[in-house]
Amino acid sequence: MATESDATPRRVSAPDVALRKRVRVADLALLGSVPAVLGLVFSLPAATRRSLAFDYASPTAPTAVVSAFVHFDPVHLATNVVLYGLLAATALALGVASGRRRRFYTVFLTFVLAFPGVLSYLNLAIPRSATTFGFSGVAMAFAGYLPLALADYLETRFGIGPATQLAPALFLSTLGLVSVLSVRSAFDLVGGRAALLALAAALGALRYALVVAEGAALRARCRTLLGTPGAAELTAVAVALVFAVPFVAFPASPGQGASVLNLYSHLLGYALGFLVPFVTVTTRRFVGES
């Protein structure tokens, strides 16, 4: 994936131009394209939508791609739109603020155009008689990308990093949380307590990673962040989403009426959403420095 100035990270002076003034109409149109397509598909007759769902027993390439945009329940649709909107808008804001708008565009197109088919066919690794549909797996890819977008923002704007260390620390911290949440339904109340303990451990591990990476300079850089208009708010929103989304995507009771949340697809989307951009960025930087 192409990136913008990945080989030589730069630090943007603060205070910078107000973020709202740097967001373009094209950015908003790009973000709005997904809800528009999801709404258009939802307006199709139910029989047509059923024919577009991905059937594990008789998979086809067209349904592998299109099924991600299919929803039958307005609540399911609204949930995925809100989740996508929060994650994609935050990732875009971080990308614009850190000078990585081109990277976000590339990530967006990769997730929306390539990931639906990839996630569908990876689901065939678990043999079962069922159909899958919905945008949540792709939305979780944006959740997976958020640690890298946040780490890039902190490094380029405030020198907190490097992003190649902070991003994996964020991702691995939340991955441990996800692993607990994925199985907590089997432990009922104990699982809920384990999830809270996992969250505390994840935050502690992240704090330790920051202290080790930054040392005494971290406090001064954090003060700069807190003193920059809008920076603390954007960082707080991103951190909150990074650690809150797993609780939404991996609920204790995945069953919803006649349907069951595809936690496997959520996990795949989350992991690939981080790994694909991160490996691409680090490889590009390594090649650029060689």
PDB file of C-alpha atoms in Angstrom:
ATOM      1  CA  MET A   1       0.000   0.000   0.000  1.00  0.00           C
ATOM      2  CA  ALA A   2       1.270   3.425  -0.861  1.00  0.00           C
ATOM      3  CA  THR A   3       1.965   5.730   2.028  1.00  0.00           C
ATOM      4  CA  GLU A   4       2.738   9.368   2.491  1.00  0.00           C
ATOM      5  CA  SER A   5       6.264  10.191   3.684  1.00  0.00           C
ATOM      6  CA  ASP A   6       6.581   6.855   5.456  1.00  0.00           C
ATOM      7  CA  ALA A   7      10.320   6.478   4.986  1.00  0.00           C
ATOM      8  CA  THR A   8      11.169   9.639   6.924  1.00  0.00           C
ATOM      9  CA  PRO A   9       8.661  10.486   9.648  1.00  0.00           C
ATOM     10  CA  ARG A  10       8.340  14.198  10.191  1.00  0.00           C
ATOM     11  CA  ARG A  11       7.255  16.190  13.188  1.00  0.00           C
ATOM     12  CA  VAL A  12       4.545  18.777  12.566  1.00  0.00           C
ATOM     13  CA  SER A  13       4.897  21.936  14.609  1.00  0.00           C
ATOM     14  CA  ALA A  14       2.133  22.755  17.080  1.00  0.00           C
ATOM     15  CA  PRO A  15      -0.195  24.473  17.193  1.00  0.00           C
ATOM     16  CA  ASP A  16      -1.208  23.418  13.673  1.00  0.00           C
ATOM     17  CA  VAL A  17      -3.993  24.529  11.384  1.00  0.00           C
ATOM     18  CA  ALA A  18      -7.373  23.664  12.910  1.00  0.00           C
ATOM     19  CA  LEU A  19      -8.297  20.138  11.934  1.00  0.00           C
ATOM     20  CA  ARG A  20     -11.770  21.084  10.762  1.00  0.00           C
ATOM     21  CA  LYS A  21     -10.220  23.463   8.235  1.00  0.00           C
ATOM     22  CA  ARG A  22      -7.993  20.726   6.829  1.00  0.00           C
ATOM     23  CA  VAL A  23     -10.775  18.211   6.204  1.00  0.00           C
ATOM     24  CA  ARG A  24     -11.834  18.285   2.553  1.00  0.00           C
ATOM     25  CA  VAL A  25     -15.166  17.668   0.922  1.00  0.00           C
ATOM     26  CA  ALA A  26     -13.599  14.611  -0.734  1.00  0.00           C
ATOM     27  CA  ASP A  27     -12.784  13.220   2.724  1.00  0.00           C
ATOM     28  CA  LEU A  28     -16.405  13.514   3.838  1.00  0.00           C
ATOM     29  CA  ALA A  29     -17.638  12.056   0.539  1.00  0.00           C
ATOM     30  CA  LEU A  30     -15.322   9.082   0.991  1.00  0.00           C
ATOM     31  CA  LEU A  31     -16.565   8.434   4.517  1.00  0.00           C
ATOM     32  CA  GLY A  32     -20.177   8.828   3.441  1.00  0.00           C
ATOM     33  CA  SER A  33     -19.863   6.420   0.535  1.00  0.00           C
ATOM     34  CA  VAL A  34     -20.068   3.347   2.775  1.00  0.00           C
ATOM     35  CA  PRO A  35     -23.329   4.279   4.587  1.00  0.00           C
ATOM     36  CA  ALA A  36     -24.785   5.267   1.212  1.00  0.00           C
ATOM     37  CA  VAL A  37     -24.002   1.859  -0.305  1.00  0.00           C
ATOM     38  CA  LEU A  38     -25.204   0.020   2.812  1.00  0.00           C
ATOM     39  CA  GLY A  39     -28.466   1.953   2.721  1.00  0.00           C
ATOM     40  CA  LEU A  40     -28.912   1.298  -0.989  1.00  0.00           C
ATOM     41  CA  VAL A  41     -28.417  -2.455  -0.549  1.00  0.00           C
ATOM     42  CA  PHE A  42     -30.770  -2.445   2.441  1.00  0.00           C
ATOM     43  CA  SER A  43     -33.482  -0.932   0.236  1.00  0.00           C
ATOM     44  CA  LEU A  44     -33.425  -3.999  -2.040  1.00  0.00           C
ATOM     45  CA  PRO A  45     -36.159  -6.645  -1.623  1.00  0.00           C
ATOM     46  CA  ALA A  46     -35.481  -9.153   1.147  1.00  0.00           C
ATOM     47  CA  ALA A  47     -35.344 -12.025  -1.342  1.00  0.00           C
ATOM     48  CA  THR A  48     -32.646 -10.241  -3.328  1.00  0.00           C
ATOM     49  CA  ARG A  49     -30.624  -9.577  -0.181  1.00  0.00           C
ATOM     50  CA  ARG A  50     -30.894 -13.222   0.826  1.00  0.00           C
ATOM     51  CA  SER A  51     -29.454 -14.231  -2.522  1.00  0.00           C
ATOM     52  CA  LEU A  52     -26.468 -11.921  -1.887  1.00  0.00           C
ATOM     53  CA  ALA A  53     -25.509 -13.463   1.475  1.00  0.00           C
ATOM     54  CA  PHE A  54     -22.394 -15.645   1.496  1.00  0.00           C
ATOM     55  CA  ASP A  55     -23.360 -19.309   1.850  1.00  0.00           C
ATOM     56  CA  TYR A  56     -20.596 -21.484   3.299  1.00  0.00           C
ATOM     57  CA  ALA A  57     -22.094 -24.561   1.638  1.00  0.00           C
ATOM     58  CA  SER A  58     -22.037 -23.046  -1.870  1.00  0.00           C
ATOM     59  CA  PRO A  59     -19.666 -20.054  -1.851  1.00  0.00           C
ATOM     60  CA  THR A  60     -19.350 -17.779  -4.879  1.00  0.00           C
ATOM     61  CA  ALA A  61     -16.950 -14.914  -5.570  1.00  0.00           C
ATOM     62  CA  PRO A  62     -19.691 -12.273  -6.072  1.00  0.00           C
ATOM     63  CA  THR A  63     -21.470 -13.082  -2.799  1.00  0.00           C
ATOM     64  CA  ALA A  64     -18.120 -13.224  -0.989  1.00  0.00           C
ATOM     65  CA  VAL A  65     -17.696  -9.521  -1.752  1.00  0.00           C
ATOM     66  CA  VAL A  66     -21.268  -8.250  -1.710  1.00  0.00           C
ATOM     67  CA  SER A  67     -22.394 -10.052   1.455  1.00  0.00           C
ATOM     68  CA  ALA A  68     -20.490  -7.556   3.626  1.00  0.00           C
ATOM     69  CA  PHE A  69     -22.910  -4.853   2.475  1.00  0.00           C
ATOM     70  CA  VAL A  70     -26.049  -6.930   3.167  1.00  0.00           C
ATOM     71  CA  HIS A  71     -28.203  -6.426   6.280  1.00  0.00           C
ATOM     72  CA  PHE A  72     -31.698  -7.681   7.140  1.00  0.00           C
ATOM     73  CA  ASP A  73     -32.312  -5.907  10.447  1.00  0.00           C
ATOM     74  CA  PRO A  74     -32.320  -2.087  10.700  1.00  0.00           C
ATOM     75  CA  VAL A  75     -30.722  -2.323  14.160  1.00  0.00           C
ATOM     76  CA  HIS A  76     -27.893  -4.458  12.745  1.00  0.00           C
ATOM     77  CA  LEU A  77     -27.434  -1.945   9.939  1.00  0.00           C
ATOM     78  CA  ALA A  78     -27.479   1.059  12.275  1.00  0.00           C
ATOM     79  CA  THR A  79     -25.007  -0.568  14.672  1.00  0.00           C
ATOM     80  CA  ASN A  80     -22.524  -1.271  11.903  1.00  0.00           C
ATOM     81  CA  VAL A  81     -22.908   2.206  10.402  1.00  0.00           C
ATOM     82  CA  VAL A  82     -22.306   3.884  13.766  1.00  0.00           C
ATOM     83  CA  LEU A  83     -19.325   1.629  14.535  1.00  0.00           C
ATOM     84  CA  TYR A  84     -17.820   2.243  11.103  1.00  0.00           C
ATOM     85  CA  GLY A  85     -18.505   5.990  11.317  1.00  0.00           C
ATOM     86  CA  LEU A  86     -16.776   6.417  14.675  1.00  0.00           C
ATOM     87  CA  LEU A  87     -13.737   4.347  13.703  1.00  0.00           C
ATOM     88  CA  ALA A  88     -13.259   5.617  10.151  1.00  0.00           C
ATOM     89  CA  ALA A  89     -13.842   9.273  11.072  1.00  0.00           C
ATOM     90  CA  THR A  90     -11.343   9.065  13.938  1.00  0.00           C
ATOM     91  CA  ALA A  91      -8.771   7.327  11.737  1.00  0.00           C
ATOM     92  CA  LEU A  92      -9.269   9.998   9.083  1.00  0.00           C
ATOM     93  CA  ALA A  93      -8.863  12.803  11.637  1.00  0.00           C
ATOM     94  CA  LEU A  94      -5.635  11.232  12.895  1.00  0.00           C
ATOM     95  CA  GLY A  95      -4.403  10.774   9.332  1.00  0.00           C
ATOM     96  CA  VAL A  96      -5.154  14.354   8.346  1.00  0.00           C
ATOM     97  CA  ALA A  97      -3.573  15.751  11.531  1.00  0.00           C
ATOM     98  CA  SER A  98      -0.407  13.673  11.076  1.00  0.00           C
ATOM     99  CA  GLY A  99      -0.089  14.267   7.320  1.00  0.00           C
ATOM    100  CA  ARG A 100      -1.090  10.717   6.388  1.00  0.00           C
ATOM    101  CA  ARG A 101      -4.232  11.441   4.387  1.00  0.00           C
ATOM    102  CA  ARG A 102      -2.991   9.426   1.396  1.00  0.00           C
ATOM    103  CA  ARG A 103      -2.316   6.437   3.622  1.00  0.00           C
ATOM    104  CA  PHE A 104      -5.841   6.599   5.023  1.00  0.00           C
ATOM    105  CA  TYR A 105      -7.290   6.679   1.500  1.00  0.00           C
ATOM    106  CA  THR A 106      -5.252   3.609   0.554  1.00  0.00           C
ATOM    107  CA  VAL A 107      -6.241   1.797   3.750  1.00  0.00           C
ATOM    108  CA  PHE A 108      -9.895   2.731   3.228  1.00  0.00           C
ATOM    109  CA  LEU A 109      -9.995   1.387  -0.333  1.00  0.00           C
ATOM    110  CA  THR A 110      -8.157  -1.780   0.710  1.00  0.00           C
ATOM    111  CA  PHE A 111     -10.544  -2.461   3.566  1.00  0.00           C
ATOM    112  CA  VAL A 112     -13.745  -1.671   1.671  1.00  0.00           C
ATOM    113  CA  LEU A 113     -12.888  -3.273  -1.671  1.00  0.00           C
ATOM    114  CA  ALA A 114     -10.544  -6.173  -0.815  1.00  0.00           C
ATOM    115  CA  PHE A 115     -11.350  -7.206   2.749  1.00  0.00           C
ATOM    116  CA  PRO A 116     -14.982  -8.339   2.220  1.00  0.00           C
ATOM    117  CA  GLY A 117     -13.936 -11.128  -0.130  1.00  0.00           C
ATOM    118  CA  VAL A 118     -10.860 -12.040   1.921  1.00  0.00           C
ATOM    119  CA  LEU A 119     -12.838 -12.285   5.160  1.00  0.00           C
ATOM    120  CA  SER A 120     -15.576 -14.346   3.517  1.00  0.00           C
ATOM    121  CA  TYR A 121     -13.193 -16.941   2.149  1.00  0.00           C
ATOM    122  CA  LEU A 122     -11.160 -17.083   5.367  1.00  0.00           C
ATOM    123  CA  ASN A 123     -14.419 -18.019   7.108  1.00  0.00           C
ATOM    124  CA  LEU A 124     -14.432 -21.222   5.062  1.00  0.00           C
ATOM    125  CA  ALA A 125     -11.598 -22.450   7.283  1.00  0.00           C
ATOM    126  CA  ILE A 126     -14.296 -23.376   9.812  1.00  0.00           C
ATOM    127  CA  PRO A 127     -16.660 -25.876   8.114  1.00  0.00           C
ATOM    128  CA  ARG A 128     -20.301 -25.200   8.968  1.00  0.00           C
ATOM    129  CA  SER A 129     -23.671 -24.898   7.316  1.00  0.00           C
ATOM    130  CA  ALA A 130     -24.599 -21.228   7.549  1.00  0.00           C
ATOM    131  CA  THR A 131     -24.602 -17.912   5.741  1.00  0.00           C
ATOM    132  CA  THR A 132     -22.769 -14.742   6.666  1.00  0.00           C
ATOM    133  CA  PHE A 133     -23.543 -11.110   5.971  1.00  0.00           C
ATOM    134  CA  GLY A 134     -22.938  -7.668   7.425  1.00  0.00           C
ATOM    135  CA  PHE A 135     -20.250  -4.994   7.527  1.00  0.00           C
ATOM    136  CA  SER A 136     -18.948  -5.615  11.051  1.00  0.00           C
ATOM    137  CA  GLY A 137     -15.860  -7.568   9.940  1.00  0.00           C
ATOM    138  CA  VAL A 138     -14.761  -4.695   7.715  1.00  0.00           C
ATOM    139  CA  ALA A 139     -15.611  -2.154  10.430  1.00  0.00           C
ATOM    140  CA  MET A 140     -13.338  -4.099  12.770  1.00  0.00           C
ATOM    141  CA  ALA A 141     -10.521  -3.658  10.254  1.00  0.00           C
ATOM    142  CA  PHE A 142     -10.757   0.086  10.919  1.00  0.00           C
ATOM    143  CA  ALA A 143     -10.554  -0.729  14.634  1.00  0.00           C
ATOM    144  CA  GLY A 144      -7.389  -2.703  13.945  1.00  0.00           C
ATOM    145  CA  TYR A 145      -5.900   0.188  11.996  1.00  0.00           C
ATOM    146  CA  LEU A 146      -6.602   2.710  14.762  1.00  0.00           C
ATOM    147  CA  PRO A 147      -3.539   1.823  16.915  1.00  0.00           C
ATOM    148  CA  LEU A 148      -1.234   2.543  13.973  1.00  0.00           C
ATOM    149  CA  ALA A 149      -3.049   5.771  13.070  1.00  0.00           C
ATOM    150  CA  LEU A 150      -2.874   6.943  16.690  1.00  0.00           C
ATOM    151  CA  ALA A 151       0.788   5.981  17.077  1.00  0.00           C
ATOM    152  CA  ASP A 152       1.648   7.824  13.868  1.00  0.00           C
ATOM    153  CA  TYR A 153      -0.185  10.916  15.087  1.00  0.00           C
ATOM    154  CA  LEU A 154       1.613  10.913  18.436  1.00  0.00           C
ATOM    155  CA  GLU A 155       5.003  10.457  16.771  1.00  0.00           C
ATOM    156  CA  THR A 156       4.674  13.008  13.978  1.00  0.00           C
ATOM    157  CA  ARG A 157       2.984  15.688  16.070  1.00  0.00           C
ATOM    158  CA  PHE A 158       4.600  15.257  19.484  1.00  0.00           C
ATOM    159  CA  GLY A 159       7.602  12.963  19.129  1.00  0.00           C
ATOM    160  CA  ILE A 160       5.972  10.243  21.252  1.00  0.00           C
ATOM    161  CA  GLY A 161       7.048   6.938  19.821  1.00  0.00           C
ATOM    162  CA  PRO A 162       8.438   5.637  17.630  1.00  0.00           C
ATOM    163  CA  ALA A 163       5.208   4.539  15.993  1.00  0.00           C
ATOM    164  CA  THR A 164       6.753   1.202  14.993  1.00  0.00           C
ATOM    165  CA  GLN A 165       6.995   0.360  18.718  1.00  0.00           C
ATOM    166  CA  LEU A 166       3.944   2.158  20.083  1.00  0.00           C
ATOM    167  CA  ALA A 167       1.512   0.760  17.494  1.00  0.00           C
ATOM    168  CA  PRO A 168       2.317  -2.913  18.257  1.00  0.00           C
ATOM    169  CA  ALA A 169       2.163  -2.145  21.992  1.00  0.00           C
ATOM    170  CA  LEU A 170      -1.345  -0.745  21.554  1.00  0.00           C
ATOM    171  CA  PHE A 171      -2.465  -3.575  19.302  1.00  0.00           C
ATOM    172  CA  LEU A 172      -1.052  -6.405  21.420  1.00  0.00           C
ATOM    173  CA  SER A 173      -2.524  -4.852  24.574  1.00  0.00           C
ATOM    174  CA  THR A 174      -5.989  -4.890  23.059  1.00  0.00           C
ATOM    175  CA  LEU A 175      -5.465  -8.317  21.480  1.00  0.00           C
ATOM    176  CA  GLY A 176      -5.016  -9.772  24.951  1.00  0.00           C
ATOM    177  CA  LEU A 177      -8.267  -8.104  25.928  1.00  0.00           C
ATOM    178  CA  VAL A 178      -9.982  -9.534  22.855  1.00  0.00           C
ATOM    179  CA  SER A 179      -8.791 -13.045  23.680  1.00  0.00           C
ATOM    180  CA  VAL A 180     -10.462 -12.831  27.089  1.00  0.00           C
ATOM    181  CA  LEU A 181     -13.653 -11.296  25.742  1.00  0.00           C
ATOM    182  CA  SER A 182     -13.910 -13.955  23.050  1.00  0.00           C
ATOM    183  CA  VAL A 183     -14.299 -16.737  25.611  1.00  0.00           C
ATOM    184  CA  ARG A 184     -15.869 -14.925  28.569  1.00  0.00           C
ATOM    185  CA  SER A 185     -19.382 -16.166  27.733  1.00  0.00           C
ATOM    186  CA  ALA A 186     -18.243 -19.604  28.901  1.00  0.00           C
ATOM    187  CA  PHE A 187     -17.385 -18.221  32.329  1.00  0.00           C
ATOM    188  CA  ASP A 188     -20.356 -15.914  32.933  1.00  0.00           C
ATOM    189  CA  LEU A 189     -19.569 -13.562  35.843  1.00  0.00           C
ATOM    190  CA  VAL A 190     -16.014 -14.812  36.181  1.00  0.00           C
ATOM    191  CA  GLY A 191     -15.513 -13.966  32.531  1.00  0.00           C
ATOM    192  CA  GLY A 192     -16.699 -10.396  33.148  1.00  0.00           C
ATOM    193  CA  ARG A 193     -14.193  -9.975  35.947  1.00  0.00           C
ATOM    194  CA  ALA A 194     -11.482 -11.491  33.776  1.00  0.00           C
ATOM    195  CA  ALA A 195     -12.289  -8.973  31.053  1.00  0.00           C
ATOM    196  CA  LEU A 196     -11.862  -6.081  33.485  1.00  0.00           C
ATOM    197  CA  LEU A 197      -8.592  -7.553  34.720  1.00  0.00           C
ATOM    198  CA  ALA A 198      -7.443  -7.956  31.113  1.00  0.00           C
ATOM    199  CA  LEU A 199      -8.281  -4.301  30.433  1.00  0.00           C
ATOM    200  CA  ALA A 200      -6.293  -3.205  33.480  1.00  0.00           C
ATOM    201  CA  ALA A 201      -3.374  -5.386  32.408  1.00  0.00           C
ATOM    202  CA  ALA A 202      -3.535  -3.990  28.868  1.00  0.00           C
ATOM    203  CA  LEU A 203      -3.442  -0.403  30.113  1.00  0.00           C
ATOM    204  CA  GLY A 204      -0.598  -1.252  32.482  1.00  0.00           C
ATOM    205  CA  ALA A 205       1.410  -2.912  29.714  1.00  0.00           C
ATOM    206  CA  LEU A 206       0.865   0.089  27.465  1.00  0.00           C
ATOM    207  CA  ARG A 207       1.973   2.502  30.192  1.00  0.00           C
ATOM    208  CA  TYR A 208       5.090   0.397  30.809  1.00  0.00           C
ATOM    209  CA  ALA A 209       5.895   0.328  27.092  1.00  0.00           C
ATOM    210  CA  LEU A 210       5.606   4.117  26.905  1.00  0.00           C
ATOM    211  CA  VAL A 211       7.834   4.680  29.923  1.00  0.00           C
ATOM    212  CA  VAL A 212      10.483   2.303  28.624  1.00  0.00           C
ATOM    213  CA  ALA A 213      10.394   3.842  25.160  1.00  0.00           C
ATOM    214  CA  GLU A 214      10.329   7.483  26.220  1.00  0.00           C
ATOM    215  CA  GLY A 215      11.870   7.743  29.670  1.00  0.00           C
ATOM    216  CA  ALA A 216      11.921  11.187  31.276  1.00  0.00           C
ATOM    217  CA  ALA A 217      11.152  12.969  28.002  1.00  0.00           C
ATOM    218  CA  LEU A 218       7.634  11.500  27.954  1.00  0.00           C
ATOM    219  CA  ARG A 219       6.247  13.946  30.515  1.00  0.00           C
ATOM    220  CA  ALA A 220       7.423  16.988  28.569  1.00  0.00           C
ATOM    221  CA  ARG A 221       5.955  15.650  25.337  1.00  0.00           C
ATOM    222  CA  CYS A 222       2.676  14.834  27.053  1.00  0.00           C
ATOM    223  CA  ARG A 223       2.532  18.387  28.386  1.00  0.00           C
ATOM    224  CA  THR A 224       2.949  19.637  24.823  1.00  0.00           C
ATOM    225  CA  LEU A 225       0.115  17.359  23.721  1.00  0.00           C
ATOM    226  CA  LEU A 226      -2.164  18.568  26.503  1.00  0.00           C
ATOM    227  CA  GLY A 227      -1.359  22.186  25.659  1.00  0.00           C
ATOM    228  CA  THR A 228      -2.170  21.833  21.962  1.00  0.00           C
ATOM    229  CA  PRO A 229      -5.791  22.809  21.163  1.00  0.00           C
ATOM    230  CA  GLY A 230      -7.791  19.750  20.158  1.00  0.00           C
ATOM    231  CA  ALA A 231      -4.908  17.306  20.474  1.00  0.00           C
ATOM    232  CA  ALA A 232      -5.835  15.925  23.889  1.00  0.00           C
ATOM    233  CA  GLU A 233      -9.462  15.495  22.822  1.00  0.00           C
ATOM    234  CA  LEU A 234      -8.563  13.669  19.606  1.00  0.00           C
ATOM    235  CA  THR A 235      -6.102  11.432  21.449  1.00  0.00           C
ATOM    236  CA  ALA A 236      -8.638  10.672  24.184  1.00  0.00           C
ATOM    237  CA  VAL A 237     -11.315   9.719  21.646  1.00  0.00           C
ATOM    238  CA  ALA A 238      -8.887   7.443  19.787  1.00  0.00           C
ATOM    239  CA  VAL A 239      -7.660   5.740  22.979  1.00  0.00           C
ATOM    240  CA  ALA A 240     -11.235   5.278  24.201  1.00  0.00           C
ATOM    241  CA  LEU A 241     -12.224   3.627  20.931  1.00  0.00           C
ATOM    242  CA  VAL A 242      -9.137   1.402  20.888  1.00  0.00           C
ATOM    243  CA  PHE A 243     -10.039  -0.081  24.279  1.00  0.00           C
ATOM    244  CA  ALA A 244     -13.856   0.173  24.152  1.00  0.00           C
ATOM    245  CA  VAL A 245     -14.591  -1.378  20.745  1.00  0.00           C
ATOM    246  CA  PRO A 246     -13.491  -4.900  21.804  1.00  0.00           C
ATOM    247  CA  PHE A 247     -16.256  -4.882  24.445  1.00  0.00           C
ATOM    248  CA  VAL A 248     -18.801  -4.082  21.712  1.00  0.00           C
ATOM    249  CA  ALA A 249     -17.423  -6.444  19.067  1.00  0.00           C
ATOM    250  CA  PHE A 250     -16.957  -9.421  21.410  1.00  0.00           C
ATOM    251  CA  PRO A 251     -20.029  -9.456  23.678  1.00  0.00           C
ATOM    252  CA  ALA A 252     -20.613 -12.080  26.344  1.00  0.00           C
ATOM    253  CA  SER A 253     -23.751 -13.280  24.509  1.00  0.00           C
ATOM    254  CA  PRO A 254     -23.089 -13.257  20.736  1.00  0.00           C
ATOM    255  CA  GLY A 255     -26.515 -14.703  19.930  1.00  0.00           C
ATOM    256  CA  GLN A 256     -29.023 -12.185  18.557  1.00  0.00           C
ATOM    257  CA  GLY A 257     -32.369 -13.870  17.946  1.00  0.00           C
ATOM    258  CA  ALA A 258     -32.049 -16.302  15.072  1.00  0.00           C
ATOM    259  CA  SER A 259     -28.599 -14.937  14.207  1.00  0.00           C
ATOM    260  CA  VAL A 260     -25.199 -15.200  15.896  1.00  0.00           C
ATOM    261  CA  LEU A 261     -22.457 -12.599  15.740  1.00  0.00           C
ATOM    262  CA  ASN A 262     -19.530 -13.881  13.711  1.00  0.00           C
ATOM    263  CA  LEU A 263     -16.791 -13.320  16.311  1.00  0.00           C
ATOM    264  CA  TYR A 264     -14.304 -15.147  14.102  1.00  0.00           C
ATOM    265  CA  SER A 265     -14.851 -12.600  11.329  1.00  0.00           C
ATOM    266  CA  HIS A 266     -14.532  -9.779  13.872  1.00  0.00           C
ATOM    267  CA  LEU A 267     -11.191 -11.158  15.024  1.00  0.00           C
ATOM    268  CA  LEU A 268      -9.942 -11.651  11.458  1.00  0.00           C
ATOM    269  CA  GLY A 269     -10.926  -8.126  10.465  1.00  0.00           C
ATOM    270  CA  TYR A 270      -9.323  -6.663  13.575  1.00  0.00           C
ATOM    271  CA  ALA A 271      -6.040  -8.556  13.164  1.00  0.00           C
ATOM    272  CA  LEU A 272      -5.711  -7.992   9.410  1.00  0.00           C
ATOM    273  CA  GLY A 273      -6.727  -4.346   9.799  1.00  0.00           C
ATOM    274  CA  PHE A 274      -3.611  -3.823  11.887  1.00  0.00           C
ATOM    275  CA  LEU A 275      -1.182  -6.271  10.289  1.00  0.00           C
ATOM    276  CA  VAL A 276      -1.629  -5.343   6.627  1.00  0.00           C
ATOM    277  CA  PRO A 277      -0.979  -1.573   7.021  1.00  0.00           C
ATOM    278  CA  PHE A 278       1.673  -2.069   9.728  1.00  0.00           C
ATOM    279  CA  VAL A 279       3.708  -4.602   7.739  1.00  0.00           C
ATOM    280  CA  THR A 280       3.426  -2.421   4.639  1.00  0.00           C
ATOM    281  CA  VAL A 281       4.551   0.716   6.480  1.00  0.00           C
ATOM    282  CA  THR A 282       7.449  -0.937   8.312  1.00  0.00           C
ATOM    283  CA  THR A 283       8.624  -2.678   5.144  1.00  0.00           C
ATOM    284  CA  ARG A 284       8.543   0.605   3.247  1.00  0.00           C
ATOM    285  CA  ARG A 285      10.518   2.335   5.985  1.00  0.00           C
ATOM    286  CA  PHE A 286      13.063  -0.496   6.098  1.00  0.00           C
ATOM    287  CA  VAL A 287      13.528  -0.372   2.327  1.00  0.00           C
ATOM    288  CA  GLY A 288      13.802   3.431   2.446  1.00  0.00           C
ATOM    289  CA  GLU A 289      16.506   3.273   5.121  1.00  0.00           C
ATOM    290  CA  SER A 290      18.499   0.500   3.383  1.00  0.00           C
TER     291      SER A 290
END
